[in-house]
Amino acid sequence: MREVVVWYDGACPLCRREIGVMRRLDRRGALLQRRLPVVCG
């Protein structure tokens, strides 16, 4: 089985909500969620 990496903005409420939905639907554990690092500048 192939894994899919999903990058998301952990500071974004909409992104966090969508990742939560994806986690509930990912019953095979095929999604790897990766939070984008915070960049100050």
Short mmCIF file of N, CA, C and O in Angstrom, two decimals:
data_model
loop_
_atom_site.label_atom_id
_atom_site.label_comp_id
_atom_site.label_asym_id
_atom_site.label_seq_id
_atom_site.Cartn_x
_atom_site.Cartn_y
_atom_site.Cartn_z
N MET A 1 0.85 -1.19 0.00
CA MET A 1 0.00 0.00 0.00
C MET A 1 0.89 1.24 0.00
O MET A 1 1.86 1.32 0.73
N ARG A 2 0.55 2.19 -0.81
CA ARG A 2 1.29 3.45 -0.86
C ARG A 2 0.72 4.42 0.15
O ARG A 2 -0.46 4.47 0.40
N GLU A 3 1.61 5.24 0.69
CA GLU A 3 1.20 6.28 1.62
C GLU A 3 1.15 7.61 0.88
O GLU A 3 1.89 7.82 -0.07
N VAL A 4 0.30 8.48 1.35
CA VAL A 4 0.17 9.82 0.79
C VAL A 4 0.52 10.81 1.88
O VAL A 4 -0.01 10.73 2.99
N VAL A 5 1.42 11.74 1.59
CA VAL A 5 1.80 12.76 2.56
C VAL A 5 0.93 13.99 2.32
O VAL A 5 0.84 14.49 1.20
N VAL A 6 0.27 14.45 3.38
CA VAL A 6 -0.58 15.64 3.32
C VAL A 6 0.04 16.71 4.20
O VAL A 6 0.15 16.53 5.40
N TRP A 7 0.48 17.81 3.59
CA TRP A 7 1.05 18.93 4.33
C TRP A 7 -0.07 19.91 4.63
O TRP A 7 -0.92 20.18 3.79
N TYR A 8 -0.08 20.45 5.85
CA TYR A 8 -1.13 21.40 6.21
C TYR A 8 -0.59 22.46 7.15
O TYR A 8 0.44 22.28 7.80
N ASP A 9 -1.30 23.56 7.21
CA ASP A 9 -0.95 24.69 8.08
C ASP A 9 -1.65 24.49 9.42
O ASP A 9 -2.87 24.63 9.52
N GLY A 10 -0.88 24.14 10.43
CA GLY A 10 -1.45 23.87 11.75
C GLY A 10 -2.01 25.10 12.44
O GLY A 10 -2.74 24.97 13.41
N ALA A 11 -1.71 26.29 11.93
CA ALA A 11 -2.24 27.53 12.52
C ALA A 11 -3.59 27.90 11.91
O ALA A 11 -4.25 28.81 12.40
N CYS A 12 -3.99 27.21 10.87
CA CYS A 12 -5.24 27.52 10.16
C CYS A 12 -6.38 26.65 10.70
O CYS A 12 -6.31 25.41 10.61
N PRO A 13 -7.42 27.26 11.25
CA PRO A 13 -8.54 26.47 11.80
C PRO A 13 -9.21 25.58 10.74
O PRO A 13 -9.58 24.45 11.04
N LEU A 14 -9.36 26.07 9.53
CA LEU A 14 -9.98 25.28 8.47
C LEU A 14 -9.12 24.07 8.12
O LEU A 14 -9.62 22.95 7.98
N CYS A 15 -7.82 24.29 8.03
CA CYS A 15 -6.90 23.18 7.72
C CYS A 15 -6.94 22.12 8.81
O CYS A 15 -6.98 20.92 8.52
N ARG A 16 -6.94 22.54 10.07
CA ARG A 16 -7.00 21.58 11.18
C ARG A 16 -8.29 20.78 11.15
O ARG A 16 -8.30 19.57 11.40
N ARG A 17 -9.38 21.44 10.81
CA ARG A 17 -10.67 20.75 10.71
C ARG A 17 -10.65 19.71 9.58
O ARG A 17 -11.10 18.58 9.75
N GLU A 18 -10.13 20.10 8.43
CA GLU A 18 -10.06 19.19 7.28
C GLU A 18 -9.17 17.99 7.59
O GLU A 18 -9.49 16.86 7.22
N ILE A 19 -8.05 18.22 8.26
CA ILE A 19 -7.16 17.12 8.63
C ILE A 19 -7.87 16.17 9.59
O ILE A 19 -7.74 14.95 9.49
N GLY A 20 -8.66 16.71 10.49
CA GLY A 20 -9.44 15.87 11.41
C GLY A 20 -10.41 14.97 10.66
O GLY A 20 -10.54 13.78 10.98
N VAL A 21 -11.06 15.51 9.64
CA VAL A 21 -11.98 14.71 8.81
C VAL A 21 -11.20 13.62 8.08
O VAL A 21 -11.61 12.46 8.05
N MET A 22 -10.06 13.99 7.51
CA MET A 22 -9.24 13.01 6.79
C MET A 22 -8.78 11.89 7.71
O MET A 22 -8.76 10.72 7.31
N ARG A 23 -8.38 12.23 8.93
CA ARG A 23 -7.94 11.21 9.89
C ARG A 23 -9.05 10.21 10.19
O ARG A 23 -8.81 9.00 10.30
N ARG A 24 -10.27 10.72 10.35
CA ARG A 24 -11.40 9.83 10.64
C ARG A 24 -11.72 8.92 9.46
O ARG A 24 -12.13 7.77 9.64
N LEU A 25 -11.54 9.42 8.24
CA LEU A 25 -11.86 8.64 7.05
C LEU A 25 -10.73 7.69 6.63
O LEU A 25 -10.97 6.74 5.90
N ASP A 26 -9.53 7.93 7.12
CA ASP A 26 -8.35 7.14 6.73
C ASP A 26 -8.25 5.88 7.59
O ASP A 26 -7.42 5.78 8.48
N ARG A 27 -9.06 4.91 7.29
CA ARG A 27 -9.09 3.67 8.10
C ARG A 27 -7.92 2.75 7.82
O ARG A 27 -7.59 1.91 8.64
N ARG A 28 -7.28 2.89 6.66
CA ARG A 28 -6.14 2.03 6.33
C ARG A 28 -4.81 2.64 6.77
O ARG A 28 -3.77 2.01 6.63
N GLY A 29 -4.84 3.86 7.27
CA GLY A 29 -3.60 4.51 7.69
C GLY A 29 -2.69 4.89 6.54
O GLY A 29 -1.48 4.87 6.67
N ALA A 30 -3.28 5.24 5.41
CA ALA A 30 -2.50 5.56 4.21
C ALA A 30 -2.05 7.02 4.18
O ALA A 30 -1.19 7.36 3.38
N LEU A 31 -2.63 7.87 5.03
CA LEU A 31 -2.27 9.29 5.01
C LEU A 31 -1.27 9.61 6.10
O LEU A 31 -1.43 9.22 7.26
N LEU A 32 -0.23 10.32 5.72
CA LEU A 32 0.74 10.84 6.68
C LEU A 32 0.53 12.35 6.73
O LEU A 32 0.76 13.05 5.74
N GLN A 33 0.09 12.85 7.85
CA GLN A 33 -0.15 14.29 7.99
C GLN A 33 1.12 14.95 8.50
O GLN A 33 1.71 14.50 9.48
N ARG A 34 1.52 16.01 7.83
CA ARG A 34 2.72 16.76 8.22
C ARG A 34 2.34 18.22 8.34
O ARG A 34 1.88 18.84 7.40
N ARG A 35 2.54 18.75 9.53
CA ARG A 35 2.26 20.16 9.79
C ARG A 35 3.39 21.00 9.24
O ARG A 35 4.56 20.70 9.47
N LEU A 36 3.06 22.06 8.54
CA LEU A 36 4.07 22.98 8.02
C LEU A 36 4.71 23.74 9.17
O LEU A 36 4.02 24.16 10.11
N PRO A 37 6.01 23.91 9.12
CA PRO A 37 6.68 24.67 10.20
C PRO A 37 6.28 26.14 10.15
O PRO A 37 6.00 26.69 9.09
N VAL A 38 6.23 26.75 11.31
CA VAL A 38 5.91 28.18 11.41
C VAL A 38 7.13 28.98 11.00
O VAL A 38 8.25 28.73 11.50
N VAL A 39 6.94 29.92 10.11
CA VAL A 39 8.03 30.75 9.64
C VAL A 39 7.78 32.18 10.11
O VAL A 39 6.77 32.78 9.75
N CYS A 40 8.64 32.70 10.94
CA CYS A 40 8.54 34.08 11.40
C CYS A 40 9.38 34.96 10.51
O CYS A 40 10.50 34.61 10.16
N GLY A 41 8.84 36.07 10.14
CA GLY A 41 9.66 36.92 9.29
C GLY A 41 9.00 38.16 9.03
O GLY A 41 8.94 39.12 8.63
#
